[in-house]
JSON list of C-alpha atoms in Angstrom, two decimals:
[
{"chain": "A", "resi": 1, "resn": "MET", "atom": "CA", "xyz": [-139.82, 49.04, 5.42]},
{"chain": "A", "resi": 2, "resn": "ASP", "atom": "CA", "xyz": [-138.05, 52.24, 6.45]},
{"chain": "A", "resi": 3, "resn": "LEU", "atom": "CA", "xyz": [-134.39, 51.37, 5.83]},
{"chain": "A", "resi": 4, "resn": "GLN", "atom": "CA", "xyz": [-133.14, 54.65, 7.27]},
{"chain": "A", "resi": 5, "resn": "LEU", "atom": "CA", "xyz": [-134.90, 53.87, 10.54]},
{"chain": "A", "resi": 6, "resn": "LEU", "atom": "CA", "xyz": [-133.63, 50.28, 10.38]},
{"chain": "A", "resi": 7, "resn": "TYR", "atom": "CA", "xyz": [-129.98, 51.31, 10.05]},
{"chain": "A", "resi": 8, "resn": "SER", "atom": "CA", "xyz": [-130.41, 53.90, 12.77]},
{"chain": "A", "resi": 9, "resn": "ALA", "atom": "CA", "xyz": [-131.74, 51.14, 15.04]},
{"chain": "A", "resi": 10, "resn": "LYS", "atom": "CA", "xyz": [-128.90, 48.83, 14.01]},
{"chain": "A", "resi": 11, "resn": "SER", "atom": "CA", "xyz": [-126.33, 51.51, 14.89]},
{"chain": "A", "resi": 12, "resn": "GLY", "atom": "CA", "xyz": [-127.56, 51.59, 18.50]},
{"chain": "A", "resi": 13, "resn": "ASN", "atom": "CA", "xyz": [-130.32, 54.19, 18.50]},
{"chain": "A", "resi": 14, "resn": "LYS", "atom": "CA", "xyz": [-132.77, 52.73, 21.03]},
{"chain": "A", "resi": 15, "resn": "LYS", "atom": "CA", "xyz": [-135.53, 55.18, 20.17]},
{"chain": "A", "resi": 16, "resn": "ALA", "atom": "CA", "xyz": [-135.26, 54.25, 16.48]},
{"chain": "A", "resi": 17, "resn": "ARG", "atom": "CA", "xyz": [-135.26, 50.54, 17.36]},
{"chain": "A", "resi": 18, "resn": "ASN", "atom": "CA", "xyz": [-138.42, 50.84, 19.45]},
{"chain": "A", "resi": 19, "resn": "GLU", "atom": "CA", "xyz": [-140.09, 52.89, 16.73]},
{"chain": "A", "resi": 20, "resn": "PHE", "atom": "CA", "xyz": [-139.06, 50.46, 13.99]},
{"chain": "A", "resi": 21, "resn": "ILE", "atom": "CA", "xyz": [-140.34, 47.46, 15.96]},
{"chain": "A", "resi": 22, "resn": "ASP", "atom": "CA", "xyz": [-143.58, 49.26, 16.82]},
{"chain": "A", "resi": 23, "resn": "ILE", "atom": "CA", "xyz": [-144.20, 50.19, 13.18]},
{"chain": "A", "resi": 24, "resn": "ASN", "atom": "CA", "xyz": [-143.74, 46.55, 12.19]},
{"chain": "A", "resi": 25, "resn": "ARG", "atom": "CA", "xyz": [-145.78, 44.89, 14.95]},
{"chain": "A", "resi": 26, "resn": "ASN", "atom": "CA", "xyz": [-148.60, 44.14, 12.51]},
{"chain": "A", "resi": 27, "resn": "PHE", "atom": "CA", "xyz": [-146.12, 42.58, 10.11]},
{"chain": "A", "resi": 28, "resn": "ILE", "atom": "CA", "xyz": [-144.68, 40.42, 12.91]},
{"chain": "A", "resi": 29, "resn": "HIS", "atom": "CA", "xyz": [-148.15, 39.42, 14.08]},
{"chain": "A", "resi": 30, "resn": "LYS", "atom": "CA", "xyz": [-149.38, 38.57, 10.61]},
{"chain": "A", "resi": 31, "resn": "TYR", "atom": "CA", "xyz": [-146.36, 36.51, 9.62]},
{"chain": "A", "resi": 32, "resn": "ALA", "atom": "CA", "xyz": [-146.11, 34.62, 12.94]},
{"chain": "A", "resi": 33, "resn": "SER", "atom": "CA", "xyz": [-149.81, 33.79, 12.70]},
{"chain": "A", "resi": 34, "resn": "SER", "atom": "CA", "xyz": [-149.32, 32.50, 9.15]},
{"chain": "A", "resi": 35, "resn": "VAL", "atom": "CA", "xyz": [-146.43, 30.28, 10.27]},
{"chain": "A", "resi": 36, "resn": "CYS", "atom": "CA", "xyz": [-148.48, 28.92, 13.18]},
{"chain": "A", "resi": 37, "resn": "LYS", "atom": "CA", "xyz": [-151.58, 28.64, 10.99]},
{"chain": "A", "resi": 38, "resn": "ARG", "atom": "CA", "xyz": [-153.85, 30.24, 13.57]},
{"chain": "A", "resi": 39, "resn": "TYR", "atom": "CA", "xyz": [-154.63, 33.71, 14.89]},
{"chain": "A", "resi": 40, "resn": "LEU", "atom": "CA", "xyz": [-152.21, 34.71, 17.65]},
{"chain": "A", "resi": 41, "resn": "SER", "atom": "CA", "xyz": [-152.93, 37.06, 20.52]},
{"chain": "A", "resi": 42, "resn": "TRP", "atom": "CA", "xyz": [-150.29, 39.36, 22.01]},
{"chain": "A", "resi": 43, "resn": "GLU", "atom": "CA", "xyz": [-151.80, 38.78, 25.45]},
{"chain": "A", "resi": 44, "resn": "ASN", "atom": "CA", "xyz": [-151.94, 34.98, 25.39]},
{"chain": "A", "resi": 45, "resn": "ASP", "atom": "CA", "xyz": [-149.54, 33.48, 22.85]},
{"chain": "A", "resi": 46, "resn": "GLU", "atom": "CA", "xyz": [-145.85, 33.14, 23.61]},
{"chain": "A", "resi": 47, "resn": "GLU", "atom": "CA", "xyz": [-145.19, 32.53, 19.92]},
{"chain": "A", "resi": 48, "resn": "LEU", "atom": "CA", "xyz": [-145.53, 36.26, 19.33]},
{"chain": "A", "resi": 49, "resn": "SER", "atom": "CA", "xyz": [-142.86, 36.98, 21.93]},
{"chain": "A", "resi": 50, "resn": "VAL", "atom": "CA", "xyz": [-140.58, 34.52, 20.14]},
{"chain": "A", "resi": 51, "resn": "ALA", "atom": "CA", "xyz": [-141.31, 36.23, 16.82]},
{"chain": "A", "resi": 52, "resn": "LEU", "atom": "CA", "xyz": [-140.73, 39.67, 18.33]},
{"chain": "A", "resi": 53, "resn": "MET", "atom": "CA", "xyz": [-137.34, 38.65, 19.72]},
{"chain": "A", "resi": 54, "resn": "ALA", "atom": "CA", "xyz": [-136.42, 37.12, 16.36]},
{"chain": "A", "resi": 55, "resn": "PHE", "atom": "CA", "xyz": [-137.31, 40.38, 14.61]},
{"chain": "A", "resi": 56, "resn": "ASN", "atom": "CA", "xyz": [-135.19, 42.29, 17.12]},
{"chain": "A", "resi": 57, "resn": "SER", "atom": "CA", "xyz": [-132.26, 39.94, 16.46]},
{"chain": "A", "resi": 58, "resn": "ALA", "atom": "CA", "xyz": [-132.75, 40.42, 12.72]},
{"chain": "A", "resi": 59, "resn": "ILE", "atom": "CA", "xyz": [-132.10, 44.15, 13.16]},
{"chain": "A", "resi": 60, "resn": "ASP", "atom": "CA", "xyz": [-128.70, 43.40, 14.70]},
{"chain": "A", "resi": 61, "resn": "SER", "atom": "CA", "xyz": [-127.56, 40.71, 12.25]},
{"chain": "A", "resi": 62, "resn": "PHE", "atom": "CA", "xyz": [-128.96, 42.10, 8.98]},
{"chain": "A", "resi": 63, "resn": "GLN", "atom": "CA", "xyz": [-126.30, 42.92, 6.39]},
{"chain": "A", "resi": 64, "resn": "GLU", "atom": "CA", "xyz": [-127.86, 43.34, 2.97]},
{"chain": "A", "resi": 65, "resn": "GLY", "atom": "CA", "xyz": [-130.71, 42.28, 0.74]},
{"chain": "A", "resi": 66, "resn": "GLU", "atom": "CA", "xyz": [-134.40, 42.55, 1.62]},
{"chain": "A", "resi": 67, "resn": "PHE", "atom": "CA", "xyz": [-134.91, 42.97, 5.35]},
{"chain": "A", "resi": 68, "resn": "GLU", "atom": "CA", "xyz": [-138.51, 41.74, 5.16]},
{"chain": "A", "resi": 69, "resn": "TYR", "atom": "CA", "xyz": [-137.42, 38.40, 3.69]},
{"chain": "A", "resi": 70, "resn": "TYR", "atom": "CA", "xyz": [-134.48, 38.17, 6.11]},
{"chain": "A", "resi": 71, "resn": "SER", "atom": "CA", "xyz": [-136.63, 38.84, 9.20]},
{"chain": "A", "resi": 72, "resn": "LYS", "atom": "CA", "xyz": [-139.22, 36.29, 8.03]},
{"chain": "A", "resi": 73, "resn": "MET", "atom": "CA", "xyz": [-136.46, 33.72, 7.73]},
{"chain": "A", "resi": 74, "resn": "LEU", "atom": "CA", "xyz": [-135.33, 34.33, 11.32]},
{"chain": "A", "resi": 75, "resn": "ILE", "atom": "CA", "xyz": [-138.87, 34.38, 12.71]},
{"chain": "A", "resi": 76, "resn": "LYS", "atom": "CA", "xyz": [-139.73, 31.05, 11.09]},
{"chain": "A", "resi": 77, "resn": "HIS", "atom": "CA", "xyz": [-136.48, 29.50, 12.24]},
{"chain": "A", "resi": 78, "resn": "ARG", "atom": "CA", "xyz": [-137.00, 30.64, 15.85]},
{"chain": "A", "resi": 79, "resn": "LEU", "atom": "CA", "xyz": [-140.60, 29.41, 15.90]},
{"chain": "A", "resi": 80, "resn": "ILE", "atom": "CA", "xyz": [-139.60, 25.99, 14.63]},
{"chain": "A", "resi": 81, "resn": "ASP", "atom": "CA", "xyz": [-136.91, 25.84, 17.30]},
{"chain": "A", "resi": 82, "resn": "TYR", "atom": "CA", "xyz": [-139.43, 26.96, 19.94]},
{"chain": "A", "resi": 83, "resn": "PHE", "atom": "CA", "xyz": [-141.87, 24.18, 19.03]},
{"chain": "A", "resi": 84, "resn": "ARG", "atom": "CA", "xyz": [-139.15, 21.56, 19.07]},
{"chain": "A", "resi": 85, "resn": "LYS", "atom": "CA", "xyz": [-137.76, 22.61, 22.46]},
{"chain": "A", "resi": 86, "resn": "ASN", "atom": "CA", "xyz": [-141.23, 22.59, 24.01]},
{"chain": "A", "resi": 87, "resn": "ASN", "atom": "CA", "xyz": [-142.12, 19.15, 22.63]},
{"chain": "A", "resi": 88, "resn": "ARG", "atom": "CA", "xyz": [-145.43, 20.36, 21.30]},
{"chain": "A", "resi": 89, "resn": "ASN", "atom": "CA", "xyz": [-147.68, 17.47, 20.32]},
{"chain": "A", "resi": 90, "resn": "GLU", "atom": "CA", "xyz": [-149.44, 19.51, 17.70]},
{"chain": "A", "resi": 91, "resn": "ILE", "atom": "CA", "xyz": [-146.95, 21.68, 15.92]},
{"chain": "A", "resi": 92, "resn": "PRO", "atom": "CA", "xyz": [-148.87, 23.91, 13.50]},
{"chain": "A", "resi": 93, "resn": "ILE", "atom": "CA", "xyz": [-146.27, 23.80, 10.76]},
{"chain": "A", "resi": 94, "resn": "ASP", "atom": "CA", "xyz": [-146.40, 21.80, 7.53]},
{"chain": "A", "resi": 95, "resn": "VAL", "atom": "CA", "xyz": [-145.27, 18.19, 7.93]},
{"chain": "A", "resi": 96, "resn": "SER", "atom": "CA", "xyz": [-142.81, 18.60, 5.08]},
{"chain": "A", "resi": 97, "resn": "VAL", "atom": "CA", "xyz": [-141.12, 21.42, 6.98]},
{"chain": "A", "resi": 98, "resn": "LEU", "atom": "CA", "xyz": [-140.91, 19.36, 10.16]},
{"chain": "A", "resi": 99, "resn": "GLN", "atom": "CA", "xyz": [-139.43, 16.39, 8.32]},
{"chain": "A", "resi": 100, "resn": "ASN", "atom": "CA", "xyz": [-136.69, 18.63, 6.97]},
{"chain": "A", "resi": 101, "resn": "THR", "atom": "CA", "xyz": [-136.11, 20.79, 10.03]},
{"chain": "A", "resi": 102, "resn": "LEU", "atom": "CA", "xyz": [-132.46, 19.88, 10.38]},
{"chain": "A", "resi": 103, "resn": "GLN", "atom": "CA", "xyz": [-131.78, 20.61, 6.74]},
{"chain": "A", "resi": 104, "resn": "TYR", "atom": "CA", "xyz": [-133.79, 23.83, 7.03]},
{"chain": "A", "resi": 105, "resn": "GLU", "atom": "CA", "xyz": [-131.69, 24.98, 9.99]},
{"chain": "A", "resi": 106, "resn": "ASN", "atom": "CA", "xyz": [-128.48, 24.15, 8.14]},
{"chain": "A", "resi": 107, "resn": "ASN", "atom": "CA", "xyz": [-129.70, 26.20, 5.18]},
{"chain": "A", "resi": 108, "resn": "ILE", "atom": "CA", "xyz": [-130.52, 29.12, 7.51]},
{"chain": "A", "resi": 109, "resn": "ASP", "atom": "CA", "xyz": [-127.07, 28.99, 9.08]},
{"chain": "A", "resi": 110, "resn": "GLU", "atom": "CA", "xyz": [-125.44, 28.82, 5.65]},
{"chain": "A", "resi": 111, "resn": "GLN", "atom": "CA", "xyz": [-127.54, 31.74, 4.44]},
{"chain": "A", "resi": 112, "resn": "LEU", "atom": "CA", "xyz": [-126.56, 33.87, 7.43]},
{"chain": "A", "resi": 113, "resn": "ASP", "atom": "CA", "xyz": [-122.92, 32.95, 6.95]},
{"chain": "A", "resi": 114, "resn": "ARG", "atom": "CA", "xyz": [-123.10, 33.70, 3.24]},
{"chain": "A", "resi": 115, "resn": "THR", "atom": "CA", "xyz": [-124.74, 37.05, 3.96]},
{"chain": "A", "resi": 116, "resn": "GLN", "atom": "CA", "xyz": [-121.81, 38.01, 6.16]},
{"chain": "A", "resi": 117, "resn": "GLN", "atom": "CA", "xyz": [-119.33, 36.86, 3.53]},
{"chain": "A", "resi": 118, "resn": "ILE", "atom": "CA", "xyz": [-121.04, 38.82, 0.78]},
{"chain": "A", "resi": 119, "resn": "SER", "atom": "CA", "xyz": [-120.79, 41.90, 2.99]},
{"chain": "A", "resi": 120, "resn": "ILE", "atom": "CA", "xyz": [-117.02, 41.37, 3.35]},
{"chain": "A", "resi": 121, "resn": "PHE", "atom": "CA", "xyz": [-116.76, 40.75, -0.39]},
{"chain": "A", "resi": 122, "resn": "LYS", "atom": "CA", "xyz": [-118.63, 43.97, -1.19]},
{"chain": "A", "resi": 123, "resn": "ASP", "atom": "CA", "xyz": [-116.38, 45.97, 1.15]},
{"chain": "A", "resi": 124, "resn": "ILE", "atom": "CA", "xyz": [-113.25, 44.67, -0.58]},
{"chain": "A", "resi": 125, "resn": "LEU", "atom": "CA", "xyz": [-114.69, 45.33, -4.03]},
{"chain": "A", "resi": 126, "resn": "MET", "atom": "CA", "xyz": [-115.51, 48.91, -3.04]},
{"chain": "A", "resi": 127, "resn": "GLN", "atom": "CA", "xyz": [-111.78, 49.48, -2.50]},
{"chain": "A", "resi": 128, "resn": "PHE", "atom": "CA", "xyz": [-111.42, 48.82, -6.23]},
{"chain": "A", "resi": 129, "resn": "ASN", "atom": "CA", "xyz": [-114.45, 50.99, -7.06]},
{"chain": "A", "resi": 130, "resn": "ILE", "atom": "CA", "xyz": [-116.31, 47.86, -8.13]},
{"chain": "A", "resi": 131, "resn": "LYS", "atom": "CA", "xyz": [-119.93, 47.19, -7.25]},
{"chain": "A", "resi": 132, "resn": "ILE", "atom": "CA", "xyz": [-121.82, 43.91, -7.27]},
{"chain": "A", "resi": 133, "resn": "ALA", "atom": "CA", "xyz": [-123.97, 45.36, -10.04]},
{"chain": "A", "resi": 134, "resn": "ASP", "atom": "CA", "xyz": [-120.82, 45.86, -12.14]},
{"chain": "A", "resi": 135, "resn": "LEU", "atom": "CA", "xyz": [-120.15, 42.13, -11.98]},
{"chain": "A", "resi": 136, "resn": "ALA", "atom": "CA", "xyz": [-123.70, 41.28, -12.92]},
{"chain": "A", "resi": 137, "resn": "ASN", "atom": "CA", "xyz": [-123.55, 43.58, -15.92]},
{"chain": "A", "resi": 138, "resn": "ASN", "atom": "CA", "xyz": [-120.00, 42.74, -16.99]},
{"chain": "A", "resi": 139, "resn": "SER", "atom": "CA", "xyz": [-119.67, 38.98, -16.67]},
{"chain": "A", "resi": 140, "resn": "PRO", "atom": "CA", "xyz": [-118.73, 36.79, -19.64]},
{"chain": "A", "resi": 141, "resn": "LYS", "atom": "CA", "xyz": [-121.65, 34.99, -21.21]},
{"chain": "A", "resi": 142, "resn": "HIS", "atom": "CA", "xyz": [-119.64, 32.25, -22.91]},
{"chain": "A", "resi": 143, "resn": "LYS", "atom": "CA", "xyz": [-118.67, 29.23, -20.85]},
{"chain": "A", "resi": 144, "resn": "ASP", "atom": "CA", "xyz": [-115.20, 28.97, -22.42]},
{"chain": "A", "resi": 145, "resn": "THR", "atom": "CA", "xyz": [-114.41, 32.55, -21.46]},
{"chain": "A", "resi": 146, "resn": "ARG", "atom": "CA", "xyz": [-115.63, 32.02, -17.89]},
{"chain": "A", "resi": 147, "resn": "GLU", "atom": "CA", "xyz": [-113.54, 28.87, -17.54]},
{"chain": "A", "resi": 148, "resn": "LYS", "atom": "CA", "xyz": [-110.47, 30.62, -18.94]},
{"chain": "A", "resi": 149, "resn": "LEU", "atom": "CA", "xyz": [-110.82, 33.51, -16.51]},
{"chain": "A", "resi": 150, "resn": "LYS", "atom": "CA", "xyz": [-111.50, 31.12, -13.65]},
{"chain": "A", "resi": 151, "resn": "THR", "atom": "CA", "xyz": [-108.32, 29.15, -14.38]},
{"chain": "A", "resi": 152, "resn": "THR", "atom": "CA", "xyz": [-106.30, 32.34, -14.69]},
{"chain": "A", "resi": 153, "resn": "ALA", "atom": "CA", "xyz": [-107.67, 33.72, -11.41]},
{"chain": "A", "resi": 154, "resn": "MET", "atom": "CA", "xyz": [-106.80, 30.48, -9.62]},
{"chain": "A", "resi": 155, "resn": "GLU", "atom": "CA", "xyz": [-103.24, 30.67, -10.96]},
{"chain": "A", "resi": 156, "resn": "ILE", "atom": "CA", "xyz": [-102.93, 34.25, -9.75]},
{"chain": "A", "resi": 157, "resn": "SER", "atom": "CA", "xyz": [-104.50, 33.56, -6.35]},
{"chain": "A", "resi": 158, "resn": "ILE", "atom": "CA", "xyz": [-101.68, 31.18, -5.31]},
{"chain": "A", "resi": 159, "resn": "ARG", "atom": "CA", "xyz": [-99.00, 33.79, -6.06]},
{"chain": "A", "resi": 160, "resn": "ASN", "atom": "CA", "xyz": [-98.83, 35.89, -2.90]},
{"chain": "A", "resi": 161, "resn": "ASP", "atom": "CA", "xyz": [-96.62, 38.54, -4.45]},
{"chain": "A", "resi": 162, "resn": "VAL", "atom": "CA", "xyz": [-99.11, 39.25, -7.24]},
{"chain": "A", "resi": 163, "resn": "VAL", "atom": "CA", "xyz": [-102.12, 39.16, -4.91]},
{"chain": "A", "resi": 164, "resn": "ASN", "atom": "CA", "xyz": [-100.41, 41.48, -2.44]},
{"chain": "A", "resi": 165, "resn": "LYS", "atom": "CA", "xyz": [-99.58, 43.92, -5.23]},
{"chain": "A", "resi": 166, "resn": "LEU", "atom": "CA", "xyz": [-103.20, 43.82, -6.40]},
{"chain": "A", "resi": 167, "resn": "LEU", "atom": "CA", "xyz": [-104.51, 44.53, -2.90]},
{"chain": "A", "resi": 168, "resn": "ARG", "atom": "CA", "xyz": [-101.90, 47.19, -2.22]},
{"chain": "A", "resi": 169, "resn": "ASN", "atom": "CA", "xyz": [-102.22, 49.18, -5.44]},
{"chain": "A", "resi": 170, "resn": "LYS", "atom": "CA", "xyz": [-105.88, 48.40, -6.16]},
{"chain": "A", "resi": 171, "resn": "LEU", "atom": "CA", "xyz": [-104.90, 47.72, -9.77]},
{"chain": "A", "resi": 172, "resn": "LEU", "atom": "CA", "xyz": [-104.70, 44.48, -11.71]},
{"chain": "A", "resi": 173, "resn": "PRO", "atom": "CA", "xyz": [-100.94, 43.86, -12.28]},
{"chain": "A", "resi": 174, "resn": "ILE", "atom": "CA", "xyz": [-101.35, 42.86, -15.91]},
{"chain": "A", "resi": 175, "resn": "ASN", "atom": "CA", "xyz": [-97.65, 42.83, -16.85]},
{"chain": "A", "resi": 176, "resn": "GLU", "atom": "CA", "xyz": [-96.80, 40.43, -14.03]},
{"chain": "A", "resi": 177, "resn": "ILE", "atom": "CA", "xyz": [-99.74, 38.17, -14.85]},
{"chain": "A", "resi": 178, "resn": "LEU", "atom": "CA", "xyz": [-98.75, 37.93, -18.52]},
{"chain": "A", "resi": 179, "resn": "ILE", "atom": "CA", "xyz": [-95.39, 36.47, -17.52]},
{"chain": "A", "resi": 180, "resn": "PHE", "atom": "CA", "xyz": [-96.86, 33.25, -16.14]},
{"chain": "A", "resi": 181, "resn": "ALA", "atom": "CA", "xyz": [-100.49, 33.04, -17.24]},
{"chain": "A", "resi": 182, "resn": "ASP", "atom": "CA", "xyz": [-101.66, 31.80, -20.62]},
{"chain": "A", "resi": 183, "resn": "VAL", "atom": "CA", "xyz": [-104.02, 34.69, -21.22]},
{"chain": "A", "resi": 184, "resn": "SER", "atom": "CA", "xyz": [-104.02, 37.74, -23.49]},
{"chain": "A", "resi": 185, "resn": "ARG", "atom": "CA", "xyz": [-103.69, 41.35, -22.38]},
{"chain": "A", "resi": 186, "resn": "ARG", "atom": "CA", "xyz": [-106.92, 42.10, -24.21]},
{"chain": "A", "resi": 187, "resn": "MET", "atom": "CA", "xyz": [-108.83, 39.51, -22.15]},
{"chain": "A", "resi": 188, "resn": "LEU", "atom": "CA", "xyz": [-107.41, 40.81, -18.87]},
{"chain": "A", "resi": 189, "resn": "GLU", "atom": "CA", "xyz": [-108.32, 44.38, -19.75]},
{"chain": "A", "resi": 190, "resn": "GLU", "atom": "CA", "xyz": [-111.78, 43.51, -21.04]},
{"chain": "A", "resi": 191, "resn": "TRP", "atom": "CA", "xyz": [-112.74, 41.45, -17.98]},
{"chain": "A", "resi": 192, "resn": "ARG", "atom": "CA", "xyz": [-110.69, 43.36, -15.41]},
{"chain": "A", "resi": 193, "resn": "LYS", "atom": "CA", "xyz": [-113.48, 43.74, -12.83]},
{"chain": "A", "resi": 194, "resn": "TYR", "atom": "CA", "xyz": [-114.61, 40.15, -13.15]},
{"chain": "A", "resi": 195, "resn": "ILE", "atom": "CA", "xyz": [-111.13, 38.67, -12.78]},
{"chain": "A", "resi": 196, "resn": "ILE", "atom": "CA", "xyz": [-110.33, 40.92, -9.79]},
{"chain": "A", "resi": 197, "resn": "ALA", "atom": "CA", "xyz": [-113.46, 39.61, -8.10]},
{"chain": "A", "resi": 198, "resn": "LEU", "atom": "CA", "xyz": [-112.41, 36.02, -8.82]},
{"chain": "A", "resi": 199, "resn": "ILE", "atom": "CA", "xyz": [-108.92, 36.58, -7.43]},
{"chain": "A", "resi": 200, "resn": "ILE", "atom": "CA", "xyz": [-110.37, 38.06, -4.24]},
{"chain": "A", "resi": 201, "resn": "ILE", "atom": "CA", "xyz": [-112.66, 35.08, -3.75]},
{"chain": "A", "resi": 202, "resn": "PHE", "atom": "CA", "xyz": [-109.97, 32.48, -4.43]},
{"chain": "A", "resi": 203, "resn": "SER", "atom": "CA", "xyz": [-107.32, 34.16, -2.27]},
{"chain": "A", "resi": 204, "resn": "ASP", "atom": "CA", "xyz": [-109.43, 35.19, 0.75]},
{"chain": "A", "resi": 205, "resn": "LYS", "atom": "CA", "xyz": [-110.28, 32.21, 2.98]},
{"chain": "A", "resi": 206, "resn": "ARG", "atom": "CA", "xyz": [-113.14, 34.15, 4.57]},
{"chain": "A", "resi": 207, "resn": "LEU", "atom": "CA", "xyz": [-115.08, 33.92, 1.31]},
{"chain": "A", "resi": 208, "resn": "ASP", "atom": "CA", "xyz": [-115.21, 30.14, 0.85]},
{"chain": "A", "resi": 209, "resn": "SER", "atom": "CA", "xyz": [-119.00, 29.81, 0.71]},
{"chain": "A", "resi": 210, "resn": "ILE", "atom": "CA", "xyz": [-119.74, 32.48, -1.90]},
{"chain": "A", "resi": 211, "resn": "LYS", "atom": "CA", "xyz": [-117.86, 31.03, -4.86]},
{"chain": "A", "resi": 212, "resn": "ASP", "atom": "CA", "xyz": [-121.17, 29.96, -6.40]},
{"chain": "A", "resi": 213, "resn": "PHE", "atom": "CA", "xyz": [-122.38, 33.53, -6.04]},
{"chain": "A", "resi": 214, "resn": "ILE", "atom": "CA", "xyz": [-120.07, 34.72, -8.80]},
{"chain": "A", "resi": 215, "resn": "LEU", "atom": "CA", "xyz": [-118.76, 31.69, -10.71]}
]
């Protein structure tokens, strides 16, 4: 999908939005038909209108990742909700999906919330010139090291003065940390990016649901 056109649409460009939706009408039609397990017609099937509105909403709420996957998630969620609200006797969705609809919706909501939190997390990391890819490439492989850094980050996160200094100067205050934490300077310097990320997660209440993303 044309990401440049997507972000132009997301920023409020109506012409870009209409163009982006028009380009992806076949995608919307194909996926909605696959969810409903029958061929849908733009002239006769309201399900396509539901899918189209879901795709439009996806443009507004998308933050990061693969837009195709994200829009499919919203389309499927909206169609399930549409069938439930209209008390359809024959809902053309797998029985297993129907039996777990509530759990599915909770997972969708959690995913949307987590997407927003990851966006906040990325913005904060950028202030330290750290990218998500840096964490993926520079994370400790040994469990003992991860646990040690996790414990240290938790100790730091409850000390407002140290956290404030970190956020203000955009540097890990190693000398202050060494005063109270049972950790070596070498470890702090080697895993600087990783421990900064941990401190941010533990100290920022907006990031509660993404701990598993990095730990």
